[in-house]
Structure formats: C-alpha cells, structure tokens
Tab-separated table of C-alpha atoms in Angstrom:
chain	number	residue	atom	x	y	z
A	203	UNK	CA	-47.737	32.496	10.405
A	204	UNK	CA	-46.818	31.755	6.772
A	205	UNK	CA	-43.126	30.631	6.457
A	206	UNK	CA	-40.848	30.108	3.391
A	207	UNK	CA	-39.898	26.734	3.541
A	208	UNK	CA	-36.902	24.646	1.667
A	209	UNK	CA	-36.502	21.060	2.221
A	210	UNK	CA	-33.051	19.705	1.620
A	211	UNK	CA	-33.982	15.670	0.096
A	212	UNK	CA	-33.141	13.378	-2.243
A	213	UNK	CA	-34.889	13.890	-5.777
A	214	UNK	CA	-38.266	13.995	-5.095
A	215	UNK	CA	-39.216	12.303	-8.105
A	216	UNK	CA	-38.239	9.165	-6.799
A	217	UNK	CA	-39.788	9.150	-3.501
A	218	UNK	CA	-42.554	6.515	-2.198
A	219	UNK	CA	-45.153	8.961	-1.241
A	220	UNK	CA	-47.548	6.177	0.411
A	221	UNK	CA	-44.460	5.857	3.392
A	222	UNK	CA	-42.600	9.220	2.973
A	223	UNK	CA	-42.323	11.170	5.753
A	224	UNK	CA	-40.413	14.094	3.963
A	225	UNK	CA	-43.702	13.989	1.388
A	226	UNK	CA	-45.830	13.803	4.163
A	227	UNK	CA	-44.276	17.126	6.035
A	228	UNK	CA	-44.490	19.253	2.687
A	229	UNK	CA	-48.276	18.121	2.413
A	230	UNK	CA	-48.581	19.207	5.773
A	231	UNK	CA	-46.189	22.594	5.044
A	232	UNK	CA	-48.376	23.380	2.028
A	233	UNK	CA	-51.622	23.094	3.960
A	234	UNK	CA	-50.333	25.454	6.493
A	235	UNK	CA	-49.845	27.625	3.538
A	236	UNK	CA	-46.245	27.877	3.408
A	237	UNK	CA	-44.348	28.125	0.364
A	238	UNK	CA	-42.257	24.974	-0.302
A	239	UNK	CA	-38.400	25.138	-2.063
A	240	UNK	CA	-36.933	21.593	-2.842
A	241	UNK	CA	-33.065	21.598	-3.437
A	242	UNK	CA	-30.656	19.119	-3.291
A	243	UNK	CA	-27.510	19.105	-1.096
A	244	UNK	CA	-25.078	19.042	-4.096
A	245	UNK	CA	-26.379	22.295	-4.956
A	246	UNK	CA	-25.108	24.368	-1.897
A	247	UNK	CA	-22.368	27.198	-2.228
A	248	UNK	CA	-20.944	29.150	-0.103
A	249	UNK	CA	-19.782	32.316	-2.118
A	250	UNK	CA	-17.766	34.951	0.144
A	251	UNK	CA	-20.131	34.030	3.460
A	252	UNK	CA	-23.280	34.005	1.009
A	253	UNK	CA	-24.727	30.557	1.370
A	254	UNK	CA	-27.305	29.675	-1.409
A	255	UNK	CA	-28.631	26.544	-3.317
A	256	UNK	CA	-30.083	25.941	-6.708
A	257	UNK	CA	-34.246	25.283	-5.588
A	258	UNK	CA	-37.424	24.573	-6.873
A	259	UNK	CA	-41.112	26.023	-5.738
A	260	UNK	CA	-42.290	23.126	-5.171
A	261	UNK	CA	-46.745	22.327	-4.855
A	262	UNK	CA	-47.326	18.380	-3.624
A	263	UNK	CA	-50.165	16.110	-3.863
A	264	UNK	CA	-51.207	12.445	-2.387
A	265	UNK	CA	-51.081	11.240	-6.634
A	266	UNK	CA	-49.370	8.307	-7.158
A	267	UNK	CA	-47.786	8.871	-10.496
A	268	UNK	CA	-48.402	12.506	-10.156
A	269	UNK	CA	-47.354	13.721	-6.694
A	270	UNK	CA	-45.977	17.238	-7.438
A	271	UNK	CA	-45.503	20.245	-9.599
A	272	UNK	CA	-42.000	21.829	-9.786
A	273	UNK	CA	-41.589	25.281	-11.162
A	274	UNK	CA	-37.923	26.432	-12.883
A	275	UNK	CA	-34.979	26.548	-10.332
A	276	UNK	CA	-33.003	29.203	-9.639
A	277	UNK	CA	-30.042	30.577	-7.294
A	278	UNK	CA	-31.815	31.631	-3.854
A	279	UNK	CA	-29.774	32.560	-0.765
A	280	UNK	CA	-30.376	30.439	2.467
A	281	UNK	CA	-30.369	33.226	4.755
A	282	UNK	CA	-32.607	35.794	2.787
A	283	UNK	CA	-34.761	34.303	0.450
A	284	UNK	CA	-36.222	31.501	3.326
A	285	UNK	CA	-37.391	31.269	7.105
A	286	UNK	CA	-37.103	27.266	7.432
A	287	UNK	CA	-34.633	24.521	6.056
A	288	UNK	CA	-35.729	21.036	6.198
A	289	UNK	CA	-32.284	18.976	6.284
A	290	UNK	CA	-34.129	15.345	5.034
A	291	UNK	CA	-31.735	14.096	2.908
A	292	UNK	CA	-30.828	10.376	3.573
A	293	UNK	CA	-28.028	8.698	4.610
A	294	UNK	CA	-25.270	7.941	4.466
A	295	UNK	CA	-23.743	9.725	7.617
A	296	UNK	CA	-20.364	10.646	5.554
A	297	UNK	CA	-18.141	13.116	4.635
A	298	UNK	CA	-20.810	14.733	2.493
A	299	UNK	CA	-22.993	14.964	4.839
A	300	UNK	CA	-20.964	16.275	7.291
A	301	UNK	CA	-19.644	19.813	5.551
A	302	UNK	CA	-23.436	20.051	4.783
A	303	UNK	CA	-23.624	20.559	7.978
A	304	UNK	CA	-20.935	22.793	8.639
A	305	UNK	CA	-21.971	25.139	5.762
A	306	UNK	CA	-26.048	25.157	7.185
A	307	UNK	CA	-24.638	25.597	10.716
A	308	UNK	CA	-23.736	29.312	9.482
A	309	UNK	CA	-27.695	30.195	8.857
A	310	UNK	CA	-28.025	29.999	13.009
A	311	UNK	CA	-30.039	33.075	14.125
A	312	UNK	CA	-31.103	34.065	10.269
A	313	UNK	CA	-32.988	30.615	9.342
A	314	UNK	CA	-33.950	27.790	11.330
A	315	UNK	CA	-32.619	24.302	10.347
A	316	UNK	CA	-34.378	21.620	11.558
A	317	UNK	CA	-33.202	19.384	12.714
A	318	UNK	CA	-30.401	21.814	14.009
A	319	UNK	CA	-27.066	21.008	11.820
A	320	UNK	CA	-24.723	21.154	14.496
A	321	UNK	CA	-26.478	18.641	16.761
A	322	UNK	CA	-27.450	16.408	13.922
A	323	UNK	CA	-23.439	16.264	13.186
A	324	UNK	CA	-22.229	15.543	17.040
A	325	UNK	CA	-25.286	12.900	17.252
A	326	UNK	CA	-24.911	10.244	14.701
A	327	UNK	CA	-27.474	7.578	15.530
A	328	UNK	CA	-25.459	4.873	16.927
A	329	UNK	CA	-22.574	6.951	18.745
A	330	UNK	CA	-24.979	9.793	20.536
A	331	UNK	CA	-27.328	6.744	21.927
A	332	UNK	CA	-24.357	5.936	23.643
A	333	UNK	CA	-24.888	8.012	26.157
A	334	UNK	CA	-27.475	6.368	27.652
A	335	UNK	CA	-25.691	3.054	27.700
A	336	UNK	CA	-28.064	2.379	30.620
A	337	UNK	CA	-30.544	1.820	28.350
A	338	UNK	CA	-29.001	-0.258	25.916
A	339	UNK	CA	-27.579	-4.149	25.899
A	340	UNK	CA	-24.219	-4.669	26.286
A	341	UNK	CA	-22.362	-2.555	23.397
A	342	UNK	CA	-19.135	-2.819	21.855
A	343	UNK	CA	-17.695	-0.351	19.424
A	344	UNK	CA	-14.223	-1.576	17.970
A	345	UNK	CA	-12.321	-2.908	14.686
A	346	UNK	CA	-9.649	-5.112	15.969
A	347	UNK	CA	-10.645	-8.857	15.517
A	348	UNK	CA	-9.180	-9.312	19.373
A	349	UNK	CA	-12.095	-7.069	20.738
A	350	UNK	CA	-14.960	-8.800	19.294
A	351	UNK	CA	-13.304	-12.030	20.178
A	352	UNK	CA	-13.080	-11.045	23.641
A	353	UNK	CA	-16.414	-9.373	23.682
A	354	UNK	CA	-17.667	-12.596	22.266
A	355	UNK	CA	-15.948	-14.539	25.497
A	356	UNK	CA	-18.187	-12.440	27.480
A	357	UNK	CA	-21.538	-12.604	25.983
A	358	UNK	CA	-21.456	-16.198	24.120
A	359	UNK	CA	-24.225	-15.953	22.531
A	360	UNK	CA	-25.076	-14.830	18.912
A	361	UNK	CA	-24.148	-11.319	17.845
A	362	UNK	CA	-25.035	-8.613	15.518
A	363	UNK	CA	-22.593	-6.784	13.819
A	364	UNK	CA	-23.647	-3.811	12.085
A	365	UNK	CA	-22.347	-0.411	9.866
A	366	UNK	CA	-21.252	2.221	13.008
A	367	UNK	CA	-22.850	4.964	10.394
A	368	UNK	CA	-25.301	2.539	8.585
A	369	UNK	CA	-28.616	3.453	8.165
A	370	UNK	CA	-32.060	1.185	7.258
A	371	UNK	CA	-30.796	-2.190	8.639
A	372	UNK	CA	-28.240	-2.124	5.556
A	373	UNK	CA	-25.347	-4.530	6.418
A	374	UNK	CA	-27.098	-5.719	9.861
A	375	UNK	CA	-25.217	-8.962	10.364
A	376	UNK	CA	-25.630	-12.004	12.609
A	377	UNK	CA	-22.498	-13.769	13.960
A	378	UNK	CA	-23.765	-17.701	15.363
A	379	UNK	CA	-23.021	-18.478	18.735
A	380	UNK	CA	-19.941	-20.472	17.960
A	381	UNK	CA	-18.366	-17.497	15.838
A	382	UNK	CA	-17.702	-19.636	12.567
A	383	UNK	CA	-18.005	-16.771	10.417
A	384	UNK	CA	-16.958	-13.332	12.664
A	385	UNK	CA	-12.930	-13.325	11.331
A	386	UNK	CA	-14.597	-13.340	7.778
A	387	UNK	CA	-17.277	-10.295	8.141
A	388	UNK	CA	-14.577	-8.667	10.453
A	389	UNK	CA	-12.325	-8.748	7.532
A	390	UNK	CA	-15.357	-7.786	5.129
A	391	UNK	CA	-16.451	-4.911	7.855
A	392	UNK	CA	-12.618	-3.336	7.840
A	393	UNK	CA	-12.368	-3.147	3.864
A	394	UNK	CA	-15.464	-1.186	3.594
A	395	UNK	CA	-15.943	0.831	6.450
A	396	UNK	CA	-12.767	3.009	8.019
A	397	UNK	CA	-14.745	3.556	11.378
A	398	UNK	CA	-15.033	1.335	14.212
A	399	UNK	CA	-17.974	-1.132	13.884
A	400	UNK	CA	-20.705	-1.652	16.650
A	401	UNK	CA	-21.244	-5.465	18.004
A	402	UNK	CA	-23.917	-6.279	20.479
A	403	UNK	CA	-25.898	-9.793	21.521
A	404	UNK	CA	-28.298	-10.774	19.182
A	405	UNK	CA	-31.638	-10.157	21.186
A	406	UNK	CA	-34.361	-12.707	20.445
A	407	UNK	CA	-37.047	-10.269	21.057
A	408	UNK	CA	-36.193	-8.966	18.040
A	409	UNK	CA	-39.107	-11.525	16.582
A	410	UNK	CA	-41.148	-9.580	18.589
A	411	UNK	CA	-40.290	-6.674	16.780
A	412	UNK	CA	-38.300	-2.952	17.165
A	413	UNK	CA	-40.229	-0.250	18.140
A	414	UNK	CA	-39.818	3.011	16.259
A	415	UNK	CA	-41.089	5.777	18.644
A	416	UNK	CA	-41.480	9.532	17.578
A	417	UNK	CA	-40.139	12.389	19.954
A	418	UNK	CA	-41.242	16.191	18.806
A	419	UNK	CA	-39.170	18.358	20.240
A	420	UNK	CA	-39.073	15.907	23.051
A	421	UNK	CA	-42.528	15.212	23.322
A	422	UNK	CA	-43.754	11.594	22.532
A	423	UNK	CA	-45.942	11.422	19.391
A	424	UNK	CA	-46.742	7.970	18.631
A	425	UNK	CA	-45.333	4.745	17.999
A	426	UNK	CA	-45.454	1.755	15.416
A	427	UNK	CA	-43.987	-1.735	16.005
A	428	UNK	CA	-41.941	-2.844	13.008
A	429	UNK	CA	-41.595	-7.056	12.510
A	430	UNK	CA	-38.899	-9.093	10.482
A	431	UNK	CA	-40.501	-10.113	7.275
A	432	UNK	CA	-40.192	-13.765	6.696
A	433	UNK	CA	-36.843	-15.246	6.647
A	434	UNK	CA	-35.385	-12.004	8.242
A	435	UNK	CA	-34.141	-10.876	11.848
A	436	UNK	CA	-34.232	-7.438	10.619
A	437	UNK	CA	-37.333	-5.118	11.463
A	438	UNK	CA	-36.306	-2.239	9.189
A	439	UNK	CA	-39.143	-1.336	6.648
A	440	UNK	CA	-36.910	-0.683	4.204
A	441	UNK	CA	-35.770	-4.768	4.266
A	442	UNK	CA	-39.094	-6.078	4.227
A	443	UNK	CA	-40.713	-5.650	8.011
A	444	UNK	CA	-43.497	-4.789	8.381
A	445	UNK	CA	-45.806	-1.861	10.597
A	446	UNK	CA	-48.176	-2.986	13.498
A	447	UNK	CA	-50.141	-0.601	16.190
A	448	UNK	CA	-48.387	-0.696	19.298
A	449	UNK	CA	-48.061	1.214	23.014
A	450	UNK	CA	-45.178	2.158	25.250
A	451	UNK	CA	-43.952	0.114	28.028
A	452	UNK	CA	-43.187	1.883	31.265
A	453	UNK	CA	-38.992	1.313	30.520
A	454	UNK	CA	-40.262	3.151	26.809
A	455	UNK	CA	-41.799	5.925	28.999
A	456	UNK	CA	-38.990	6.534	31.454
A	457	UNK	CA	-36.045	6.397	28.209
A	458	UNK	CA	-38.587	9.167	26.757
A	459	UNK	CA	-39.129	10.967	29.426
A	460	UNK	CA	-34.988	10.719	29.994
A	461	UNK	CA	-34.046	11.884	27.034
A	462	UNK	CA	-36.460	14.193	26.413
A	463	UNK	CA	-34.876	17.170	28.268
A	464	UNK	CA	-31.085	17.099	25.727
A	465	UNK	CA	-33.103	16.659	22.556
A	466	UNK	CA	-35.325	19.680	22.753
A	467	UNK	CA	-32.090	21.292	24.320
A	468	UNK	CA	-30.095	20.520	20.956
A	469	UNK	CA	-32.903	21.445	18.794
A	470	UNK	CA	-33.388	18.059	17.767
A	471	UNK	CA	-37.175	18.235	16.999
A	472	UNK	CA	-38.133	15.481	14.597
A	473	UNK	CA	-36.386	12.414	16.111
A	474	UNK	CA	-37.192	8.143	16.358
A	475	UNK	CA	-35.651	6.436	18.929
A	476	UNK	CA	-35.471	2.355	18.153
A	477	UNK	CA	-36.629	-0.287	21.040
A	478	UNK	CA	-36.298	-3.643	20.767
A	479	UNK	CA	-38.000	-5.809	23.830
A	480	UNK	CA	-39.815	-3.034	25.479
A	481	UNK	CA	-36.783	-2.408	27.205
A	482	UNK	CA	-32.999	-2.062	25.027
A	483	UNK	CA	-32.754	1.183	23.593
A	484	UNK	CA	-30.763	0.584	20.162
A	485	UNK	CA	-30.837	4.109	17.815
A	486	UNK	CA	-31.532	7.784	18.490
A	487	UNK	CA	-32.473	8.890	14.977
A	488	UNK	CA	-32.029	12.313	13.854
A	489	UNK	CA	-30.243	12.539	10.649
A	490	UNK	CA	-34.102	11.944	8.392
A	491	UNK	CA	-35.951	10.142	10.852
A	492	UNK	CA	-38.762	7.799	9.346
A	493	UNK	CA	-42.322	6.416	10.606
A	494	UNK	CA	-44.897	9.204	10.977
A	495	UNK	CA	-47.092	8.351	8.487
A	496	UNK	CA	-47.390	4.574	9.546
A	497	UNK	CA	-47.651	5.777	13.247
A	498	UNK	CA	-50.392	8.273	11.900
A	499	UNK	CA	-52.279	5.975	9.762
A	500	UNK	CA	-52.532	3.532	13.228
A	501	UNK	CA	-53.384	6.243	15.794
A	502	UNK	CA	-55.262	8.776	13.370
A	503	UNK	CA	-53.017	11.536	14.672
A	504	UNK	CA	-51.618	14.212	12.668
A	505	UNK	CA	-47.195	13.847	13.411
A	506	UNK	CA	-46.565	16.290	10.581
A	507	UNK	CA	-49.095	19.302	11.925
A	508	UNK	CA	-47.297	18.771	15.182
A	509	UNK	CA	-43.973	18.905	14.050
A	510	UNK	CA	-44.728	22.530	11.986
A	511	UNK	CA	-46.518	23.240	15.507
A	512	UNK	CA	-43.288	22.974	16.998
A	513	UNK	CA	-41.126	24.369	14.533
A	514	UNK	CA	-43.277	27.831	14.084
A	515	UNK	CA	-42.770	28.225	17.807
A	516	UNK	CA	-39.484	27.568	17.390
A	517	UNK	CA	-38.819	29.762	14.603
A	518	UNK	CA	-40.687	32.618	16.190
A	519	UNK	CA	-38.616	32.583	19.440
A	520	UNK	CA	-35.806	32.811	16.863
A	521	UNK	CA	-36.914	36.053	15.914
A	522	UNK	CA	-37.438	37.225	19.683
C-alpha cells in the first residue's frame, strides 16, 4: 500500500533529528515508500468546506546538518490531494490548537488523521488521565489559593504544582512541605494561565525516574525510563533527564492493559502514558507524543514501522 502522507509539525528545519520522533516516522513513511507533504498548521484554510494547506514534498535523511530536501510548496486540498495527516505539531494545548482540530475533524471518512482530531481535543494530557484517577496519586485540579491550602492540610507533604495544559516539564514546580512559597507561585500560576492548575504530592520516586511507555493503537511497544539530570526533580528530556532501558511492572501492565480498550476506541494510535514509581499513572500523551526512538535504540525494535503498520490497517478499513 503506498499512501500520500502530510505531516502537520513545527518547521522541520529546526528539529533534533538524533531524538525526533516526527523525523523518525517520515524516515520510516519514506521507506515504506510513501510520499511525504510537510505543512505547517498556520497554513490551513478552510475555503467554502474546501480544507487545504500550503505543503512541501518533502525526502528525509539521518544527516545531521543535512536531514532533508524540500521541493516548492503549493496549495493542496486535505481531502483530495492526501490519504494520511500526521497532526505532530507541539504544544501548547491552546486555542490554536484547538480550531486545528475542529477544521481536521471535517476530513473524517475522506483522510485519516492520526492521531484522530476529535479525541486528541476531548483528551488533553492531564484532564483525560483523569479518568483513571485509580491509577494516579492524590490529584487536585483548582485555582483558588483556599483549595490548595486545604489540599495541602490533607497531604502535608511537598507538592508539585504544574501548567494544567503544560507540556515537557515546563513550569513543573515544587511547593516545600511547610508551604513558604505556594501563595507566591499561586499568584504567579493565576497571571499566566486562565485554567485551573493541577497540584499533587511530590513523589520521591521521582529520583527513580518517570517511565514513558508507548501504546500503538493500544498495544504496548516499549518503554524507556527517563531520570532528573543533576540538580533537577524533573525527568523530562527536554530539561535535562536523561534515557535508561527499563521493563514494566505488573501495576504498568494492568494500567496498559486498562486503558488499552478507549484508546484504540478513540483512534488514539501513537500515545505515551507517564509512570512514576512503577505504580502512579501521571500523563496520557496524545497531542505529539515523544520517546520512540530512545525506546528503539534500547530494545532494537522498530516503533515507527509499527505505528505505519497500524495506521495502513487503519486507513484501509477507512475505505471499507
């Protein structure tokens, strides 16, 4: 099956290609033999129902310095001129991203978006894992000063407070036991965020590190553990942790095997779910999940073929 492919990213001029795991699903893509579009979100229309994008052919290559070829862009429509949208644009969950969204969401049963637009809209990371509070440690999700005080009363430990649509450890804060500075970064979290904020205990397996763990189409792929780098409690790779080999734990398996059954019913295919402990679920990431190519480089598996493996099936029981 050869597919016409357009992947919906940041400028892909300024990507890290050693870590990327959009780069590493166009290598994959063009190996395949599909033809590969880059566009960027900015550049969607919708022009009486017709939605279209200024895109590039695009050919990639593992060449630091020189890791792809664009030819001239030009006006294609969504619906006719490609089979498969790759929506891998980064965060930030906002507005933006949203009515990007909204506008793909009209391609349904013409081209397949992946991960599906309307599920990756009613799933942001830190609001759908909610559902599975089971999972998780003891969550709060509020603005009012009163709440986290009273939260606070209840689990008297050190918290984190973090971004409720923050993405890549950005703004991941740590509140001391005896709360000397949580009316300050409450203050600091209302002025820049409109949104409730999210406030949990601080976990001290976190030194341990947070598991990133790879669901296709809710199948486990692999796994990496990410540590703080020195002088951080964050794990995030993008704030200085750093990748180790790792295995699930049997409470990993079970919150795969658990919510394995709603992401492959959303059409949620490339997703990372983020464990910290072996046991406290903390993200269900589906917006431009991260990781394969660490977890691939550890396991010698091939995440990206798998993924096109389960988006050709998908796309052909599209067509009936």
């Amino acid at each position: 099956m050869t597919l016409r492919v357009a992947v919906q990213m940041d400028p892909i001029e300024t990507i890290n290609i050693t870590g990327d795991s959009s780069f590493a699903l166009m290598l994959s893509a063009q190996a395949r033999g599909h033809e590969v579009w880059h566009y960027d979100v900015k550049s969607l229309a919708l022009d009486e129902g017709r939605l279209t994008a200024w895109a590039s052919p695009v050919t990639v290559q593992r060449v630091p310095g020189d890791h792809f070829q664009k030819g001239e862009a030009r006006k294609i429509d969504l619906a006719k001129d490609v089979d498969v949208i790759l929506m891998r644009q980064d965060p930030p969950f906002d507005l933006g991203y949203i009515t990007a969204t909204f506008l793909l969401e009209r391609l349904a049963g013409q081209t397949l978006v992946v991960n599906d637009p309307a599920s990756v809209r009613n799933a942001p990371e830190k609001v759908f894992v909610l559902d599975y509070a089971r999972f998780m440690p003891p969550t709060l999700v509020a603005r009012r000063i009163e709440d986290i005080r009273d939260f606070h009363a209840r689990h008297p430990d050190d918290l984190v407070m973090k971004p409720l649509h923050g993405n890549g450890g950005k703004a991941v804060v740590r509140i001391p036991a005896d709360g000397s500075n949580m009316a300050a970064l409450s203050e600091l979290f209302d002025a820049a965020w409109v949104e409730p904020h999210m406030v949990q205990p601080f976990l001290p397996d976190i030194s341990e590190g947070d598991k990133r763990i790879v669901l296709v189409d809710g199948v486990f792929a692999g796994a990496i553990n990410r540590r703080p780098g020195e002088g951080e409690f964050r794990s995030n790779l993008a704030v200085g942790g750093y990748a180790e080999a790792t295995t699930l734990t049997a409470r990993e398996e079970e919150i795969c095997a658990v919510l394995a059954p709603e992401l492959k019913a959303r059409g949620l295919v490339f997703v990372g779910i983020d464990v910290i402990g072996g046991k406290w679920l903390t993200e269900i990431n589906v917006t431009s999940p991260t990781g394969i190519v660490a977890i691939d480089r550890f396991n010698g598996t091939d995440t990206p073929a798998m993924i096109w493996d389960a988006i050709e099936i998908r796309y052909a029981a599209m067509l009936g």
